Each structure stands twice: as structure tokens, then as C-alpha cells.
Amino acid sequence: AQSVTQLGSHVSVSEGALVLLRCNYSSSVPPYLFWYVQYPNQGLQLLLKYTTGATLVKGINGFEAEFKKSETSFHLTKPSAHMSDAAEYFCAVSRSGSARQLTFGSGTQLTVLP
Amino acid sequence: NAGVMQNPRHLVRRRGQEARLRCSPMKGHSHVYWYRQLPEEGLKFMVYLQKENIIDESGMPKERFSAEFPKEGPSILRIQQVVRGDSAAYFCASSSTSGENTGELFFGEGSRLTVL
């Protein structure tokens, strides 16, 4: 079985501040890990993904995430928040990398304050 | 993302009525997935289809729900005799064949069903 826990359903940061969105997973096998973003009134978009290899993954719009096996975490960060980053962010895990086996977290709504 | 088209965006039904949700995948994509998002919860996998075939429906409720992806036209998620608990956002996603193997999905904007 696999599951995803996103700590904090709502996160607020000031513009220019560090963004940190937390994701912990459980998986019986080495996982494939994803972050998706949903902007208002849009569908989810793939932000970044970890499959194998380098544990620090860079995505679009300056976001990155680090896979830490010992902590079963895949936290999403961005050094400096921009107003346009306001969105809902979903962490997801897959046992095999197959799209049909994606398990999503409940999402974190990011608010960026001026 | 705008390539995956879902309609209607919002649908209101009374208990006992039928709801039909449509999804046109991105051009060139032959894999379609339906997910349901209940309030305050993550997206839950419902069904995975390829043209004219249901490949995996392990997430579909056993009764009242059905899905199809005909040779021509959009994929349709059908909910018969809706109940209040069916109120949710229903997301369609598509992938290429390689995307199915890598988990790379392209989502539509969702259809929000409200059952009165």
C-alpha cells in the first residue's frame, strides 16, 4: 500500500520569502514521487517528478524538491515566493511510475501575501 | 493543460437523476483516467481507459458508476441515480503511452457535480 501526507492544508508566505511545502509518503517499494500544481480554475499541471538518480529534482518556475529516503519525505521548496505562485499543490506517489497507480495527497493551498 | 477538455464545468442534479461528464483527451493521447476529489481530500483514482477498453476500474464504485471511451468521441463518466455523496470534483487526465509508464498526466479543469 502507498499513501501521501501533506502537512498543512493552508500555507501563507510573504512575497520574496521561502516557500516550503511538506510531503511525506509511505510505500512498500522504492517510490516514484511527483508534485502537481493547480492554479485557480485550471487543471493540475506536473511541476516536477523523482524517479531514480539525483535526489534533488528541479521543476518549473524555480521550484525544486529533495527526495530523502531516510525521512520518507519529498518536500517542495522555492527560495523566493512570487504572487503568481498562489495555487494548490499536490504531492503524489506511485509504486511503479505508472499513471494509473498515482496516489495523491489532500493538497496544500499556498497563499502569497504582498 | 488546456488540451484536456472537460464539460460541463459545473453540473447540478437532484437526487435520483443521472449525471454525464465528458472528457476529450489531448490530441495524440490514447490513455484516459478519471479521478474524483471529495471536499478536503486528495484526488482518488477511479478508472483508466484506452480507446474502447476499460483497463482498470479498481477505483470505481461497484454500482451506479460507469465509464466508456468509444472509438469516436469523448470519454464519458456516467453516474446513475445520483446521491448527495456523489457531490465532488471529477477530473479527467490523459497521457501518451510513454506518459502512462512515467506517471506524467495532463489534467482537465474538472467537472464539479453538486447533488441537491
mmCIF file with all atom_site columns, C-alpha atoms in Angstrom:
data_model
loop_
_atom_site.group_PDB
_atom_site.id
_atom_site.type_symbol
_atom_site.label_atom_id
_atom_site.label_alt_id
_atom_site.label_comp_id
_atom_site.label_asym_id
_atom_site.label_entity_id
_atom_site.label_seq_id
_atom_site.pdbx_PDB_ins_code
_atom_site.Cartn_x
_atom_site.Cartn_y
_atom_site.Cartn_z
_atom_site.occupancy
_atom_site.B_iso_or_equiv
_atom_site.pdbx_formal_charge
_atom_site.auth_seq_id
_atom_site.auth_comp_id
_atom_site.auth_asym_id
_atom_site.auth_atom_id
_atom_site.pdbx_PDB_model_num
ATOM 1   C CA . ALA A 1 1   ? 0.000   0.000  0.000   1.00 0.00 ? 1   ALA A CA 1
ATOM 2   C CA . GLN A 1 2   ? 1.094   3.555  -0.526  1.00 0.00 ? 2   GLN A CA 1
ATOM 3   C CA . SER A 1 3   ? -0.055  6.847  0.920   1.00 0.00 ? 3   SER A CA 1
ATOM 4   C CA . VAL A 1 4   ? 0.836   10.510 0.952   1.00 0.00 ? 4   VAL A CA 1
ATOM 5   C CA . THR A 1 5   ? 0.535   13.020 3.769   1.00 0.00 ? 5   THR A CA 1
ATOM 6   C CA . GLN A 1 6   ? 0.787   16.730 3.131   1.00 0.00 ? 6   GLN A CA 1
ATOM 7   C CA . LEU A 1 7   ? 1.312   18.670 6.333   1.00 0.00 ? 7   LEU A CA 1
ATOM 8   C CA . GLY A 1 8   ? -0.628  21.898 6.361   1.00 0.00 ? 8   GLY A CA 1
ATOM 9   C CA . SER A 1 9   ? -3.673  22.298 4.178   1.00 0.00 ? 9   SER A CA 1
ATOM 10  C CA . HIS A 1 10  ? -3.013  26.052 4.013   1.00 0.00 ? 10  HIS A CA 1
ATOM 11  C CA . VAL A 1 11  ? 0.343   27.825 3.926   1.00 0.00 ? 11  VAL A CA 1
ATOM 12  C CA . SER A 1 12  ? 0.856   31.579 3.730   1.00 0.00 ? 12  SER A CA 1
ATOM 13  C CA . VAL A 1 13  ? 4.137   33.280 2.896   1.00 0.00 ? 13  VAL A CA 1
ATOM 14  C CA . SER A 1 14  ? 5.145   36.823 2.083   1.00 0.00 ? 14  SER A CA 1
ATOM 15  C CA . GLU A 1 15  ? 6.273   37.688 -1.399  1.00 0.00 ? 15  GLU A CA 1
ATOM 16  C CA . GLY A 1 16  ? 10.019  37.069 -1.610  1.00 0.00 ? 16  GLY A CA 1
ATOM 17  C CA . ALA A 1 17  ? 10.048  34.633 1.298   1.00 0.00 ? 17  ALA A CA 1
ATOM 18  C CA . LEU A 1 18  ? 10.985  30.967 1.205   1.00 0.00 ? 18  LEU A CA 1
ATOM 19  C CA . VAL A 1 19  ? 8.273   28.529 0.202   1.00 0.00 ? 19  VAL A CA 1
ATOM 20  C CA . LEU A 1 20  ? 8.306   25.126 1.924   1.00 0.00 ? 20  LEU A CA 1
ATOM 21  C CA . LEU A 1 21  ? 5.503   22.651 1.327   1.00 0.00 ? 21  LEU A CA 1
ATOM 22  C CA . ARG A 1 22  ? 5.812   19.362 3.150   1.00 0.00 ? 22  ARG A CA 1
ATOM 23  C CA . CYS A 1 23  ? 5.112   15.896 1.831   1.00 0.00 ? 23  CYS A CA 1
ATOM 24  C CA . ASN A 1 24  ? 5.709   12.543 3.485   1.00 0.00 ? 24  ASN A CA 1
ATOM 25  C CA . TYR A 1 25  ? 4.952   9.247  1.844   1.00 0.00 ? 25  TYR A CA 1
ATOM 26  C CA . SER A 1 26  ? 4.746   5.597  2.643   1.00 0.00 ? 26  SER A CA 1
ATOM 27  C CA . SER A 1 27  ? 5.486   2.940  0.094   1.00 0.00 ? 27  SER A CA 1
ATOM 28  C CA . SER A 1 28  ? 6.447   -0.697 0.273   1.00 0.00 ? 28  SER A CA 1
ATOM 29  C CA . VAL A 1 29  ? 8.802   -0.305 -2.675  1.00 0.00 ? 29  VAL A CA 1
ATOM 30  C CA . PRO A 1 30  ? 11.068  2.483  -3.910  1.00 0.00 ? 30  PRO A CA 1
ATOM 31  C CA . PRO A 1 31  ? 8.638   5.174  -4.911  1.00 0.00 ? 31  PRO A CA 1
ATOM 32  C CA . TYR A 1 32  ? 8.181   7.479  -7.827  1.00 0.00 ? 32  TYR A CA 1
ATOM 33  C CA . LEU A 1 33  ? 7.271   10.918 -6.465  1.00 0.00 ? 33  LEU A CA 1
ATOM 34  C CA . PHE A 1 34  ? 5.521   13.865 -8.053  1.00 0.00 ? 34  PHE A CA 1
ATOM 35  C CA . TRP A 1 35  ? 4.399   17.387 -7.336  1.00 0.00 ? 35  TRP A CA 1
ATOM 36  C CA . TYR A 1 36  ? 1.449   18.754 -9.275  1.00 0.00 ? 36  TYR A CA 1
ATOM 37  C CA . VAL A 1 37  ? 0.170   22.339 -9.137  1.00 0.00 ? 37  VAL A CA 1
ATOM 38  C CA . GLN A 1 38  ? -3.356  23.571 -9.744  1.00 0.00 ? 38  GLN A CA 1
ATOM 39  C CA . TYR A 1 39  ? -3.824  27.252 -10.496 1.00 0.00 ? 39  TYR A CA 1
ATOM 40  C CA . PRO A 1 40  ? -7.286  28.749 -9.971  1.00 0.00 ? 40  PRO A CA 1
ATOM 41  C CA . ASN A 1 41  ? -9.826  27.465 -12.461 1.00 0.00 ? 41  ASN A CA 1
ATOM 42  C CA . GLN A 1 42  ? -7.282  25.255 -14.195 1.00 0.00 ? 42  GLN A CA 1
ATOM 43  C CA . GLY A 1 43  ? -6.394  21.575 -14.268 1.00 0.00 ? 43  GLY A CA 1
ATOM 44  C CA . LEU A 1 44  ? -3.420  20.077 -12.485 1.00 0.00 ? 44  LEU A CA 1
ATOM 45  C CA . GLN A 1 45  ? -0.003  20.505 -14.082 1.00 0.00 ? 45  GLN A CA 1
ATOM 46  C CA . LEU A 1 46  ? 3.085   18.443 -13.442 1.00 0.00 ? 46  LEU A CA 1
ATOM 47  C CA . LEU A 1 47  ? 5.599   20.578 -11.538 1.00 0.00 ? 47  LEU A CA 1
ATOM 48  C CA . LEU A 1 48  ? 8.387   18.034 -11.088 1.00 0.00 ? 48  LEU A CA 1
ATOM 49  C CA . LYS A 1 49  ? 8.977   14.345 -10.524 1.00 0.00 ? 49  LYS A CA 1
ATOM 50  C CA . TYR A 1 50  ? 11.522  11.993 -8.979  1.00 0.00 ? 50  TYR A CA 1
ATOM 51  C CA . THR A 1 51  ? 12.079  8.579  -10.480 1.00 0.00 ? 51  THR A CA 1
ATOM 52  C CA . THR A 1 52  ? 15.664  7.465  -9.941  1.00 0.00 ? 52  THR A CA 1
ATOM 53  C CA . GLY A 1 53  ? 19.067  9.075  -9.749  1.00 0.00 ? 53  GLY A CA 1
ATOM 54  C CA . ALA A 1 54  ? 19.721  12.522 -8.335  1.00 0.00 ? 54  ALA A CA 1
ATOM 55  C CA . THR A 1 55  ? 17.674  13.137 -5.235  1.00 0.00 ? 55  THR A CA 1
ATOM 56  C CA . LEU A 1 56  ? 17.367  16.888 -5.792  1.00 0.00 ? 56  LEU A CA 1
ATOM 57  C CA . VAL A 1 57  ? 14.877  17.493 -8.561  1.00 0.00 ? 57  VAL A CA 1
ATOM 58  C CA . LYS A 1 58  ? 14.334  20.809 -10.272 1.00 0.00 ? 58  LYS A CA 1
ATOM 59  C CA . GLY A 1 59  ? 10.993  21.718 -11.744 1.00 0.00 ? 59  GLY A CA 1
ATOM 60  C CA . ILE A 1 60  ? 9.324   24.588 -13.489 1.00 0.00 ? 60  ILE A CA 1
ATOM 61  C CA . ASN A 1 61  ? 9.023   28.138 -12.148 1.00 0.00 ? 61  ASN A CA 1
ATOM 62  C CA . GLY A 1 62  ? 12.016  27.818 -9.823  1.00 0.00 ? 62  GLY A CA 1
ATOM 63  C CA . PHE A 1 63  ? 10.616  25.022 -7.668  1.00 0.00 ? 63  PHE A CA 1
ATOM 64  C CA . GLU A 1 64  ? 12.652  22.063 -6.517  1.00 0.00 ? 64  GLU A CA 1
ATOM 65  C CA . ALA A 1 65  ? 12.178  19.070 -4.276  1.00 0.00 ? 65  ALA A CA 1
ATOM 66  C CA . GLU A 1 66  ? 14.513  16.712 -2.494  1.00 0.00 ? 66  GLU A CA 1
ATOM 67  C CA . PHE A 1 67  ? 13.882  13.019 -2.047  1.00 0.00 ? 67  PHE A CA 1
ATOM 68  C CA . LYS A 1 68  ? 15.034  11.911 1.419   1.00 0.00 ? 68  LYS A CA 1
ATOM 69  C CA . LYS A 1 69  ? 14.605  8.201  1.783   1.00 0.00 ? 69  LYS A CA 1
ATOM 70  C CA . SER A 1 70  ? 15.587  8.147  5.465   1.00 0.00 ? 70  SER A CA 1
ATOM 71  C CA . GLU A 1 71  ? 12.853  10.661 6.252   1.00 0.00 ? 71  GLU A CA 1
ATOM 72  C CA . THR A 1 72  ? 10.363  9.340  3.651   1.00 0.00 ? 72  THR A CA 1
ATOM 73  C CA . SER A 1 73  ? 9.923   12.928 2.562   1.00 0.00 ? 73  SER A CA 1
ATOM 74  C CA . PHE A 1 74  ? 9.702   14.858 -0.670  1.00 0.00 ? 74  PHE A CA 1
ATOM 75  C CA . HIS A 1 75  ? 9.302   18.487 0.391   1.00 0.00 ? 75  HIS A CA 1
ATOM 76  C CA . LEU A 1 76  ? 8.811   21.203 -2.211  1.00 0.00 ? 76  LEU A CA 1
ATOM 77  C CA . THR A 1 77  ? 10.756  24.453 -1.936  1.00 0.00 ? 77  THR A CA 1
ATOM 78  C CA . LYS A 1 78  ? 11.257  27.731 -3.733  1.00 0.00 ? 78  LYS A CA 1
ATOM 79  C CA . PRO A 1 79  ? 13.753  30.324 -2.469  1.00 0.00 ? 79  PRO A CA 1
ATOM 80  C CA . SER A 1 80  ? 11.617  33.377 -3.193  1.00 0.00 ? 80  SER A CA 1
ATOM 81  C CA . ALA A 1 81  ? 7.838   33.348 -3.499  1.00 0.00 ? 81  ALA A CA 1
ATOM 82  C CA . HIS A 1 82  ? 6.080   35.264 -6.230  1.00 0.00 ? 82  HIS A CA 1
ATOM 83  C CA . MET A 1 83  ? 2.472   36.331 -6.277  1.00 0.00 ? 83  MET A CA 1
ATOM 84  C CA . SER A 1 84  ? 1.899   34.069 -9.267  1.00 0.00 ? 84  SER A CA 1
ATOM 85  C CA . ASP A 1 85  ? 2.824   31.031 -7.143  1.00 0.00 ? 85  ASP A CA 1
ATOM 86  C CA . ALA A 1 86  ? -0.515  31.196 -5.348  1.00 0.00 ? 86  ALA A CA 1
ATOM 87  C CA . ALA A 1 87  ? -2.141  27.872 -6.138  1.00 0.00 ? 87  ALA A CA 1
ATOM 88  C CA . GLU A 1 88  ? -2.914  24.455 -4.717  1.00 0.00 ? 88  GLU A CA 1
ATOM 89  C CA . TYR A 1 89  ? -0.077  21.967 -4.669  1.00 0.00 ? 89  TYR A CA 1
ATOM 90  C CA . PHE A 1 90  ? -0.488  18.204 -4.663  1.00 0.00 ? 90  PHE A CA 1
ATOM 91  C CA . CYS A 1 91  ? 2.125   15.626 -3.803  1.00 0.00 ? 91  CYS A CA 1
ATOM 92  C CA . ALA A 1 92  ? 1.692   12.173 -5.345  1.00 0.00 ? 92  ALA A CA 1
ATOM 93  C CA . VAL A 1 93  ? 3.385   8.783  -5.130  1.00 0.00 ? 93  VAL A CA 1
ATOM 94  C CA . SER A 1 94  ? 3.406   5.806  -7.447  1.00 0.00 ? 94  SER A CA 1
ATOM 95  C CA . ARG A 1 95  ? 4.804   2.347  -6.803  1.00 0.00 ? 95  ARG A CA 1
ATOM 96  C CA . SER A 1 96  ? 5.776   1.720  -10.359 1.00 0.00 ? 96  SER A CA 1
ATOM 97  C CA . GLY A 1 97  ? 5.700   5.086  -12.038 1.00 0.00 ? 97  GLY A CA 1
ATOM 98  C CA . SER A 1 98  ? 2.501   4.108  -13.786 1.00 0.00 ? 98  SER A CA 1
ATOM 99  C CA . ALA A 1 99  ? -0.032  6.874  -14.041 1.00 0.00 ? 99  ALA A CA 1
ATOM 100 C CA . ARG A 1 100 ? -2.843  4.559  -13.006 1.00 0.00 ? 100 ARG A CA 1
ATOM 101 C CA . GLN A 1 101 ? -1.187  3.913  -9.661  1.00 0.00 ? 101 GLN A CA 1
ATOM 102 C CA . LEU A 1 102 ? -0.777  7.527  -8.593  1.00 0.00 ? 102 LEU A CA 1
ATOM 103 C CA . THR A 1 103 ? -1.904  8.259  -5.046  1.00 0.00 ? 103 THR A CA 1
ATOM 104 C CA . PHE A 1 104 ? -2.412  11.943 -4.305  1.00 0.00 ? 104 PHE A CA 1
ATOM 105 C CA . GLY A 1 105 ? -2.183  13.860 -1.076  1.00 0.00 ? 105 GLY A CA 1
ATOM 106 C CA . SER A 1 106 ? -5.019  16.125 0.005   1.00 0.00 ? 106 SER A CA 1
ATOM 107 C CA . GLY A 1 107 ? -3.275  19.242 -1.248  1.00 0.00 ? 107 GLY A CA 1
ATOM 108 C CA . THR A 1 108 ? -1.779  22.418 0.220   1.00 0.00 ? 108 THR A CA 1
ATOM 109 C CA . GLN A 1 109 ? -3.224  25.786 -0.666  1.00 0.00 ? 109 GLN A CA 1
ATOM 110 C CA . LEU A 1 110 ? -0.410  28.339 -0.949  1.00 0.00 ? 110 LEU A CA 1
ATOM 111 C CA . THR A 1 111 ? -1.240  31.998 -0.386  1.00 0.00 ? 111 THR A CA 1
ATOM 112 C CA . VAL A 1 112 ? 1.361   34.651 -1.195  1.00 0.00 ? 112 VAL A CA 1
ATOM 113 C CA . LEU A 1 113 ? 0.963   37.901 0.706   1.00 0.00 ? 113 LEU A CA 1
ATOM 114 C CA . PRO A 1 114 ? 2.147   41.233 -0.745  1.00 0.00 ? 114 PRO A CA 1
ATOM 115 C CA . ASN B 2 1   ? -3.161  21.617 -19.910 1.00 0.00 ? 1   ASN B CA 1
ATOM 116 C CA . ALA B 2 2   ? -5.888  23.372 -21.810 1.00 0.00 ? 2   ALA B CA 1
ATOM 117 C CA . GLY B 2 3   ? -5.618  20.436 -24.231 1.00 0.00 ? 3   GLY B CA 1
ATOM 118 C CA . VAL B 2 4   ? -7.725  18.179 -22.000 1.00 0.00 ? 4   VAL B CA 1
ATOM 119 C CA . MET B 2 5   ? -11.282 19.410 -22.310 1.00 0.00 ? 5   MET B CA 1
ATOM 120 C CA . GLN B 2 6   ? -13.949 18.581 -19.781 1.00 0.00 ? 6   GLN B CA 1
ATOM 121 C CA . ASN B 2 7   ? -17.583 19.552 -19.815 1.00 0.00 ? 7   ASN B CA 1
ATOM 122 C CA . PRO B 2 8   ? -19.680 20.603 -18.200 1.00 0.00 ? 8   PRO B CA 1
ATOM 123 C CA . ARG B 2 9   ? -17.545 22.567 -15.752 1.00 0.00 ? 9   ARG B CA 1
ATOM 124 C CA . HIS B 2 10  ? -20.407 22.692 -13.289 1.00 0.00 ? 10  HIS B CA 1
ATOM 125 C CA . LEU B 2 11  ? -23.376 20.374 -13.079 1.00 0.00 ? 11  LEU B CA 1
ATOM 126 C CA . VAL B 2 12  ? -26.282 20.440 -10.641 1.00 0.00 ? 12  VAL B CA 1
ATOM 127 C CA . ARG B 2 13  ? -28.501 17.406 -10.269 1.00 0.00 ? 13  ARG B CA 1
ATOM 128 C CA . ARG B 2 14  ? -31.270 16.370 -7.915  1.00 0.00 ? 14  ARG B CA 1
ATOM 129 C CA . ARG B 2 15  ? -31.094 13.063 -6.098  1.00 0.00 ? 15  ARG B CA 1
ATOM 130 C CA . GLY B 2 16  ? -32.034 10.200 -8.386  1.00 0.00 ? 16  GLY B CA 1
ATOM 131 C CA . GLN B 2 17  ? -31.107 11.939 -11.621 1.00 0.00 ? 17  GLN B CA 1
ATOM 132 C CA . GLU B 2 18  ? -28.278 10.955 -13.939 1.00 0.00 ? 18  GLU B CA 1
ATOM 133 C CA . ALA B 2 19  ? -25.023 12.829 -14.409 1.00 0.00 ? 19  ALA B CA 1
ATOM 134 C CA . ARG B 2 20  ? -22.889 12.569 -17.531 1.00 0.00 ? 20  ARG B CA 1
ATOM 135 C CA . LEU B 2 21  ? -19.414 14.040 -17.581 1.00 0.00 ? 21  LEU B CA 1
ATOM 136 C CA . ARG B 2 22  ? -17.399 14.271 -20.781 1.00 0.00 ? 22  ARG B CA 1
ATOM 137 C CA . CYS B 2 23  ? -13.677 14.378 -21.417 1.00 0.00 ? 23  CYS B CA 1
ATOM 138 C CA . SER B 2 24  ? -11.723 14.878 -24.609 1.00 0.00 ? 24  SER B CA 1
ATOM 139 C CA . PRO B 2 25  ? -8.051  13.958 -24.144 1.00 0.00 ? 25  PRO B CA 1
ATOM 140 C CA . MET B 2 26  ? -5.143  15.896 -25.523 1.00 0.00 ? 26  MET B CA 1
ATOM 141 C CA . LYS B 2 27  ? -4.503  15.361 -29.194 1.00 0.00 ? 27  LYS B CA 1
ATOM 142 C CA . GLY B 2 28  ? -2.468  12.234 -29.692 1.00 0.00 ? 28  GLY B CA 1
ATOM 143 C CA . HIS B 2 29  ? -3.220  10.797 -26.242 1.00 0.00 ? 29  HIS B CA 1
ATOM 144 C CA . SER B 2 30  ? -4.913  7.435  -26.110 1.00 0.00 ? 30  SER B CA 1
ATOM 145 C CA . HIS B 2 31  ? -4.957  6.915  -22.336 1.00 0.00 ? 31  HIS B CA 1
ATOM 146 C CA . VAL B 2 32  ? -7.692  8.461  -20.208 1.00 0.00 ? 32  VAL B CA 1
ATOM 147 C CA . TYR B 2 33  ? -8.050  8.478  -16.430 1.00 0.00 ? 33  TYR B CA 1
ATOM 148 C CA . TRP B 2 34  ? -10.859 9.668  -14.203 1.00 0.00 ? 34  TRP B CA 1
ATOM 149 C CA . TYR B 2 35  ? -10.226 10.902 -10.681 1.00 0.00 ? 35  TYR B CA 1
ATOM 150 C CA . ARG B 2 36  ? -12.648 12.095 -8.012  1.00 0.00 ? 36  ARG B CA 1
ATOM 151 C CA . GLN B 2 37  ? -11.861 14.743 -5.434  1.00 0.00 ? 37  GLN B CA 1
ATOM 152 C CA . LEU B 2 38  ? -14.131 14.904 -2.419  1.00 0.00 ? 38  LEU B CA 1
ATOM 153 C CA . PRO B 2 39  ? -14.056 18.042 -0.245  1.00 0.00 ? 39  PRO B CA 1
ATOM 154 C CA . GLU B 2 40  ? -10.875 18.269 1.825   1.00 0.00 ? 40  GLU B CA 1
ATOM 155 C CA . GLU B 2 41  ? -9.446  15.125 0.255   1.00 0.00 ? 41  GLU B CA 1
ATOM 156 C CA . GLY B 2 42  ? -6.885  14.283 -2.395  1.00 0.00 ? 42  GLY B CA 1
ATOM 157 C CA . LEU B 2 43  ? -7.676  13.008 -5.840  1.00 0.00 ? 43  LEU B CA 1
ATOM 158 C CA . LYS B 2 44  ? -8.722  9.376  -5.862  1.00 0.00 ? 44  LYS B CA 1
ATOM 159 C CA . PHE B 2 45  ? -8.246  7.184  -8.915  1.00 0.00 ? 45  PHE B CA 1
ATOM 160 C CA . MET B 2 46  ? -11.453 5.819  -10.377 1.00 0.00 ? 46  MET B CA 1
ATOM 161 C CA . VAL B 2 47  ? -10.864 4.284  -13.793 1.00 0.00 ? 47  VAL B CA 1
ATOM 162 C CA . TYR B 2 48  ? -8.314  4.029  -16.580 1.00 0.00 ? 48  TYR B CA 1
ATOM 163 C CA . LEU B 2 49  ? -9.385  3.552  -20.181 1.00 0.00 ? 49  LEU B CA 1
ATOM 164 C CA . GLN B 2 50  ? -7.913  3.235  -23.600 1.00 0.00 ? 50  GLN B CA 1
ATOM 165 C CA . LYS B 2 51  ? -9.952  3.507  -26.769 1.00 0.00 ? 51  LYS B CA 1
ATOM 166 C CA . GLU B 2 52  ? -12.930 1.112  -26.482 1.00 0.00 ? 52  GLU B CA 1
ATOM 167 C CA . ASN B 2 53  ? -11.410 -0.662 -23.480 1.00 0.00 ? 53  ASN B CA 1
ATOM 168 C CA . ILE B 2 54  ? -11.625 -0.319 -19.717 1.00 0.00 ? 54  ILE B CA 1
ATOM 169 C CA . ILE B 2 55  ? -8.179  -1.271 -18.483 1.00 0.00 ? 55  ILE B CA 1
ATOM 170 C CA . ASP B 2 56  ? -8.501  -0.691 -14.747 1.00 0.00 ? 56  ASP B CA 1
ATOM 171 C CA . GLU B 2 57  ? -11.693 0.194  -12.894 1.00 0.00 ? 57  GLU B CA 1
ATOM 172 C CA . SER B 2 58  ? -10.484 -0.741 -9.442  1.00 0.00 ? 58  SER B CA 1
ATOM 173 C CA . GLY B 2 59  ? -11.374 2.689  -8.058  1.00 0.00 ? 59  GLY B CA 1
ATOM 174 C CA . MET B 2 60  ? -14.909 2.812  -9.380  1.00 0.00 ? 60  MET B CA 1
ATOM 175 C CA . PRO B 2 61  ? -17.858 2.241  -7.057  1.00 0.00 ? 61  PRO B CA 1
ATOM 176 C CA . LYS B 2 62  ? -19.464 -1.060 -7.972  1.00 0.00 ? 62  LYS B CA 1
ATOM 177 C CA . GLU B 2 63  ? -22.908 0.394  -8.521  1.00 0.00 ? 63  GLU B CA 1
ATOM 178 C CA . ARG B 2 64  ? -24.308 3.384  -10.410 1.00 0.00 ? 64  ARG B CA 1
ATOM 179 C CA . PHE B 2 65  ? -20.956 4.428  -11.932 1.00 0.00 ? 65  PHE B CA 1
ATOM 180 C CA . SER B 2 66  ? -19.768 3.541  -15.418 1.00 0.00 ? 66  SER B CA 1
ATOM 181 C CA . ALA B 2 67  ? -17.229 4.858  -17.882 1.00 0.00 ? 67  ALA B CA 1
ATOM 182 C CA . GLU B 2 68  ? -16.561 4.496  -21.558 1.00 0.00 ? 68  GLU B CA 1
ATOM 183 C CA . PHE B 2 69  ? -14.094 5.738  -24.150 1.00 0.00 ? 69  PHE B CA 1
ATOM 184 C CA . PRO B 2 70  ? -15.573 4.997  -27.557 1.00 0.00 ? 70  PRO B CA 1
ATOM 185 C CA . LYS B 2 71  ? -13.668 4.771  -30.787 1.00 0.00 ? 71  LYS B CA 1
ATOM 186 C CA . GLU B 2 72  ? -15.043 8.136  -31.788 1.00 0.00 ? 72  GLU B CA 1
ATOM 187 C CA . GLY B 2 73  ? -15.851 10.947 -29.393 1.00 0.00 ? 73  GLY B CA 1
ATOM 188 C CA . PRO B 2 74  ? -15.019 11.817 -25.808 1.00 0.00 ? 74  PRO B CA 1
ATOM 189 C CA . SER B 2 75  ? -14.739 9.623  -22.775 1.00 0.00 ? 75  SER B CA 1
ATOM 190 C CA . ILE B 2 76  ? -17.863 9.689  -20.637 1.00 0.00 ? 76  ILE B CA 1
ATOM 191 C CA . LEU B 2 77  ? -18.251 9.121  -16.914 1.00 0.00 ? 77  LEU B CA 1
ATOM 192 C CA . ARG B 2 78  ? -21.845 8.295  -16.092 1.00 0.00 ? 78  ARG B CA 1
ATOM 193 C CA . ILE B 2 79  ? -23.387 8.351  -12.659 1.00 0.00 ? 79  ILE B CA 1
ATOM 194 C CA . GLN B 2 80  ? -26.893 6.983  -12.362 1.00 0.00 ? 80  GLN B CA 1
ATOM 195 C CA . GLN B 2 81  ? -29.361 7.800  -9.588  1.00 0.00 ? 81  GLN B CA 1
ATOM 196 C CA . VAL B 2 82  ? -27.043 10.342 -8.012  1.00 0.00 ? 82  VAL B CA 1
ATOM 197 C CA . VAL B 2 83  ? -26.926 10.775 -4.241  1.00 0.00 ? 83  VAL B CA 1
ATOM 198 C CA . ARG B 2 84  ? -25.619 13.686 -2.176  1.00 0.00 ? 84  ARG B CA 1
ATOM 199 C CA . GLY B 2 85  ? -22.385 11.806 -1.509  1.00 0.00 ? 85  GLY B CA 1
ATOM 200 C CA . ASP B 2 86  ? -21.580 11.955 -5.226  1.00 0.00 ? 86  ASP B CA 1
ATOM 201 C CA . SER B 2 87  ? -21.050 15.714 -4.948  1.00 0.00 ? 87  SER B CA 1
ATOM 202 C CA . ALA B 2 88  ? -17.402 16.203 -5.837  1.00 0.00 ? 88  ALA B CA 1
ATOM 203 C CA . ALA B 2 89  ? -14.989 17.447 -8.460  1.00 0.00 ? 89  ALA B CA 1
ATOM 204 C CA . TYR B 2 90  ? -14.349 14.897 -11.175 1.00 0.00 ? 90  TYR B CA 1
ATOM 205 C CA . PHE B 2 91  ? -11.075 15.279 -13.024 1.00 0.00 ? 91  PHE B CA 1
ATOM 206 C CA . CYS B 2 92  ? -10.115 13.703 -16.285 1.00 0.00 ? 92  CYS B CA 1
ATOM 207 C CA . ALA B 2 93  ? -6.500  13.261 -17.278 1.00 0.00 ? 93  ALA B CA 1
ATOM 208 C CA . SER B 2 94  ? -4.797  11.897 -20.352 1.00 0.00 ? 94  SER B CA 1
ATOM 209 C CA . SER B 2 95  ? -1.371  10.627 -21.180 1.00 0.00 ? 95  SER B CA 1
ATOM 210 C CA . SER B 2 96  ? 0.637   9.367  -24.062 1.00 0.00 ? 96  SER B CA 1
ATOM 211 C CA . THR B 2 97  ? 1.769   5.765  -23.975 1.00 0.00 ? 97  THR B CA 1
ATOM 212 C CA . SER B 2 98  ? 5.115   6.805  -22.548 1.00 0.00 ? 98  SER B CA 1
ATOM 213 C CA . GLY B 2 99  ? 3.375   9.040  -20.053 1.00 0.00 ? 99  GLY B CA 1
ATOM 214 C CA . GLU B 2 100 ? 1.401   6.079  -18.770 1.00 0.00 ? 100 GLU B CA 1
ATOM 215 C CA . ASN B 2 101 ? 4.673   4.467  -17.876 1.00 0.00 ? 101 ASN B CA 1
ATOM 216 C CA . THR B 2 102 ? 6.121   7.542  -16.186 1.00 0.00 ? 102 THR B CA 1
ATOM 217 C CA . GLY B 2 103 ? 3.094   8.902  -14.375 1.00 0.00 ? 103 GLY B CA 1
ATOM 218 C CA . GLU B 2 104 ? 3.039   12.088 -16.419 1.00 0.00 ? 104 GLU B CA 1
ATOM 219 C CA . LEU B 2 105 ? -0.584  13.111 -16.667 1.00 0.00 ? 105 LEU B CA 1
ATOM 220 C CA . PHE B 2 106 ? -2.247  16.121 -18.225 1.00 0.00 ? 106 PHE B CA 1
ATOM 221 C CA . PHE B 2 107 ? -5.392  17.148 -16.412 1.00 0.00 ? 107 PHE B CA 1
ATOM 222 C CA . GLY B 2 108 ? -8.546  18.919 -17.446 1.00 0.00 ? 108 GLY B CA 1
ATOM 223 C CA . GLU B 2 109 ? -10.098 21.675 -15.371 1.00 0.00 ? 109 GLU B CA 1
ATOM 224 C CA . GLY B 2 110 ? -12.552 19.330 -13.741 1.00 0.00 ? 110 GLY B CA 1
ATOM 225 C CA . SER B 2 111 ? -16.309 18.972 -13.599 1.00 0.00 ? 111 SER B CA 1
ATOM 226 C CA . ARG B 2 112 ? -17.904 19.971 -10.330 1.00 0.00 ? 112 ARG B CA 1
ATOM 227 C CA . LEU B 2 113 ? -21.017 17.991 -9.563  1.00 0.00 ? 113 LEU B CA 1
ATOM 228 C CA . THR B 2 114 ? -23.475 19.227 -6.967  1.00 0.00 ? 114 THR B CA 1
ATOM 229 C CA . VAL B 2 115 ? -26.319 16.960 -5.937  1.00 0.00 ? 115 VAL B CA 1
ATOM 230 C CA . LEU B 2 116 ? -29.242 18.704 -4.248  1.00 0.00 ? 116 LEU B CA 1
#
